[in-house]
Amino acid sequence: MTPVYITFLRFMDGEDEARQFSYSLEVGGYGRKVIWQGVPRSIRAGQRRVRDSQDGLIIQRNLALFFSGGGRQELKLKVAGRIWKEQ
């Protein structure tokens, strides 16, 4: 299995409250970026459950290294994001 990195947002309340919001995350480098947009998961949902459902920004190791400078030696990623309340 290829190593991957996953990032996601957990909301500090229940599922019903979390569904009132949306968020986006992005990571990139060298003129390219990957963007994920979704609904935050409740803090009550364990991280294993979120990981197993793959409900987040997932980046394979080789792409993460490319975004880090292409040297395939060191991982340096900047993840940016925002959250907003749906109308």
Coordinates of C-alpha atoms in Angstrom, one line a residue:
M1 CA 0.0 0.0 0.0
T2 CA 1.3 3.4 -1.0
P3 CA 1.8 5.8 2.0
V4 CA -0.7 8.7 2.0
Y5 CA -1.4 11.8 4.1
I6 CA -4.9 12.8 5.0
T7 CA -6.2 16.1 6.5
F8 CA -9.7 16.9 7.5
L9 CA -11.6 19.3 9.7
R10 CA -13.4 18.2 12.9
F11 CA -16.2 20.3 14.3
M12 CA -16.4 20.9 18.0
D13 CA -20.0 19.8 18.3
G14 CA -22.5 17.2 17.0
E15 CA -23.2 16.0 13.5
D16 CA -26.3 18.1 13.1
E17 CA -24.5 21.3 13.9
A18 CA -21.5 20.3 11.7
R19 CA -23.8 20.0 8.7
Q20 CA -24.5 23.7 8.9
F21 CA -20.9 24.4 7.8
S22 CA -18.6 23.7 4.8
Y23 CA -14.9 23.9 4.6
S24 CA -12.1 23.8 2.0
L25 CA -8.5 22.7 2.3
E26 CA -5.7 23.1 -0.2
V27 CA -2.1 22.0 -0.5
G28 CA 0.2 22.7 -3.4
G29 CA 3.5 23.7 -4.9
Y30 CA 5.3 24.3 -8.2
G31 CA 2.3 26.0 -9.7
R32 CA -0.1 23.1 -8.9
K33 CA -2.6 22.6 -6.1
V34 CA -5.1 20.0 -4.8
I35 CA -8.3 21.3 -3.2
W36 CA -10.8 19.4 -1.0
Q37 CA -14.2 20.8 -0.1
G38 CA -16.6 19.1 2.3
V39 CA -18.7 19.2 5.4
P40 CA -16.8 19.0 8.7
R41 CA -17.1 15.9 10.8
S42 CA -18.2 16.0 14.3
I43 CA -15.5 15.8 17.0
R44 CA -17.6 12.9 18.3
A45 CA -16.8 10.9 15.1
G46 CA -13.5 9.2 15.9
Q47 CA -10.5 10.0 13.6
R48 CA -10.3 6.3 12.6
R49 CA -13.9 6.5 11.3
V50 CA -13.1 9.6 9.3
R51 CA -9.8 8.1 8.0
D52 CA -11.5 4.8 7.0
S53 CA -14.2 6.7 5.1
Q54 CA -11.5 8.7 3.3
D55 CA -13.6 11.9 4.0
G56 CA -10.8 14.4 3.6
L57 CA -7.9 15.7 1.5
I58 CA -5.8 12.7 0.7
I59 CA -2.4 13.1 -0.9
Q60 CA -0.1 10.2 -1.9
R61 CA 3.5 10.4 -0.6
N62 CA 5.1 11.0 -4.1
L63 CA 2.8 14.0 -4.7
A64 CA 3.5 15.4 -1.3
L65 CA 7.2 15.1 -1.9
F66 CA 6.7 16.8 -5.3
F67 CA 4.8 19.7 -3.6
S68 CA 7.7 19.9 -1.1
G69 CA 10.3 20.6 -3.7
G70 CA 10.8 17.5 -5.8
G71 CA 14.0 16.5 -4.0
R72 CA 12.2 13.4 -2.5
Q73 CA 14.1 13.9 0.7
E74 CA 12.1 16.2 3.0
L75 CA 8.4 16.7 3.5
K76 CA 7.4 20.4 3.7
L77 CA 3.8 21.1 3.1
K78 CA 1.6 24.1 3.8
V79 CA -2.1 23.4 4.1
A80 CA -4.4 26.3 3.8
G81 CA -8.1 26.3 4.5
R82 CA -11.3 28.1 5.3
I83 CA -14.6 27.3 6.9
W84 CA -18.0 29.0 6.4
K85 CA -21.6 28.7 7.6
E86 CA -24.0 27.7 4.9
Q87 CA -27.0 30.0 4.4

